Amino acid sequence: MGSGSEKRVIKVLIVDDISDTRENLRKLLAFEADIQVVGDAGTGREAIQVAGEVQPDVVLMDINMPDMDGITATKAISTAVRTAAVVIMSVQSEPDYLRQAMLAGARDYLTKPISSEELYATIRRVYERNEPIRQQEAQMASMKTVRAEVGKPDYGVPGAGAGHVIVLYSPQGGVGTTTLATNLASALMRQDTRVLLIDCDLQFGDVDAFLNLQSQSSILDLIKAVNDLDMEIIDNVLVTHTSGLKVLVAPPHPELAYDIRADAVQQLVEALARSYDYVVIDTSTQYDDMTLKLFDVAERIVLVSNGTIPAIRNTRKMLDIFDHLKNPPNLSDKVFFVLNRIPTDRERSRGMVPVASIENHLKRKVDSIIPLEERTVLTSVNQGVPLVAKLKTRSPGREMAELAELIRQAVEAQERQIDATQLPDTRSKSGIRALFGGTG
Ligand SMILES: Nc1ncnc2c1ncn2[C@@H]1O[C@H](COP(=O)(O)OP(=O)(O)O)[C@@H](O)[C@H]1O
Ligand SMILES: [Mg+2]
């Protein structure tokens, strides 16, 4: 994930009861431009207080100190300042202490005497590893700030997120809709871009399995509360992937989907979209009332197919429907047409319809081709880590990341266009322009 490496400065808090040790560490760290000592403390209690004030990224923590030991302080700081990674400093190796420290939330340890190289490397390593937590906290903080600024008790803050809704759909099962949904959502994430992934395959949704998530709650809990949503309910129901991606999972059993009404889903998506920049929605192969409502809400529809005849036939039917659904704008204008699982070698291409023939038959250009890479994709699913988060430079992660950028550009270009057309109303010049009937 991009860690904004241009100008990051790692804020360090030093905790040790011996002032010479604190001084030595300070001197060592002064040489490093990307590390800044933001405070120090001589006792565990003081450490907790200072950590709360300076919000360090990394805490260097001694174990044996008067008043409160480093392990107790580690526990307190890890809970209170979630973005702080504690590194224990111990004399020789004290395996028992170290185990306790790790259980208390420490991320790493250094053995005294500490070499400068080891010190720098450890600080940078734990800082990097904490990136997902920082992203997650930043996301939550920004949502809370917007809410506080607007001063509304409910989360329904128009403008808090750009609210681009991207729906992934395929009339054919097994073509990789869920694979693409998880990867697109992950790829759209940025430090300043909040993304929510919703599993609207209500009966057999498997986004949680793809991302290795366990959740006690699901979309069902928000549907039940759809007329009475607030930040707390939403926060309790969404799960956070280790990458920081927010996810709303499908109900745990197929029969629980029976009572979910299409307009409640639409209402929920529209409400959630106000707090996110992108809402990515995975769907089932069903073409029903809910799918139609999601198509309506969607700013873009990613229509997924593969190179087999049944999938292309079904895609044909879908494109026909899109062409005829002109509840403005024409739905097919929103469509990104993606071919997934396309073999790159001749051997595996046998029996597949060539891309050019597909385009001819459908009278439509393919927007993106994602190669078939069975092993890479399976490994990623088994690990619960989207490809774009790990193997962005290799196929098919690369093509998935490119598709995400294509969508981002299209959506943001459109946003700028809308902004531009609205601009005259907000500028004083508009009056003059209006008087002269100018088009600008
Ligand atoms: N580009 C790809 N290369 C190889 N295997 C893929 C690719 N995309 C998806 N798969 C695999 O195809 C299977 C079906 O994918 P899935 O995303 O569940 O499809 P759908 O949601 O359309 O039913 C999964 O086993 C997945 O690992
Ligand atoms: Mg699926």
XYZ file of C-alpha atoms and ligand atoms in Angstrom, residues 172-179 206 210 340-341 370-374 377-378 381 396, ligand 1:
48
model
C -22.884 -16.091 -15.410
C -21.476 -17.605 -12.222
C -17.805 -18.310 -11.674
C -16.428 -15.678 -14.025
C -14.669 -13.800 -11.232
C -17.159 -11.118 -10.182
C -16.281 -11.451 -6.508
C -12.577 -11.673 -7.260
C -18.551 -15.002 -0.225
C -12.263 -13.995 -0.134
C -11.731 -12.151 -16.934
C -9.894 -15.464 -16.885
C -7.742 -9.863 -17.085
C -5.488 -12.875 -17.664
C -6.172 -16.314 -16.269
C -3.674 -17.066 -13.506
C -5.155 -19.854 -11.466
C -5.533 -15.934 -7.688
C -6.054 -18.982 -5.496
C -7.890 -15.948 -1.848
C -3.443 -10.498 -13.075
N -8.116 -13.995 -13.438
C -8.312 -15.177 -12.843
N -7.435 -16.191 -13.052
C -7.636 -17.385 -12.473
N -8.622 -17.682 -11.646
C -9.531 -16.736 -11.391
C -9.413 -15.432 -11.962
N -10.450 -14.683 -11.518
C -11.175 -15.508 -10.710
N -10.623 -16.719 -10.625
C -11.136 -17.882 -9.886
O -12.396 -18.205 -10.411
C -13.262 -18.715 -9.426
C -14.565 -17.965 -9.416
O -14.326 -16.634 -9.013
P -15.426 -15.754 -8.279
O -14.830 -14.425 -8.092
O -15.984 -16.468 -7.112
O -16.547 -15.687 -9.416
P -18.064 -15.214 -9.322
O -18.161 -14.241 -8.194
O -18.317 -14.565 -10.638
O -18.869 -16.430 -9.118
C -12.505 -18.587 -8.102
O -11.992 -19.838 -7.779
C -11.388 -17.635 -8.419
O -10.259 -17.946 -7.650
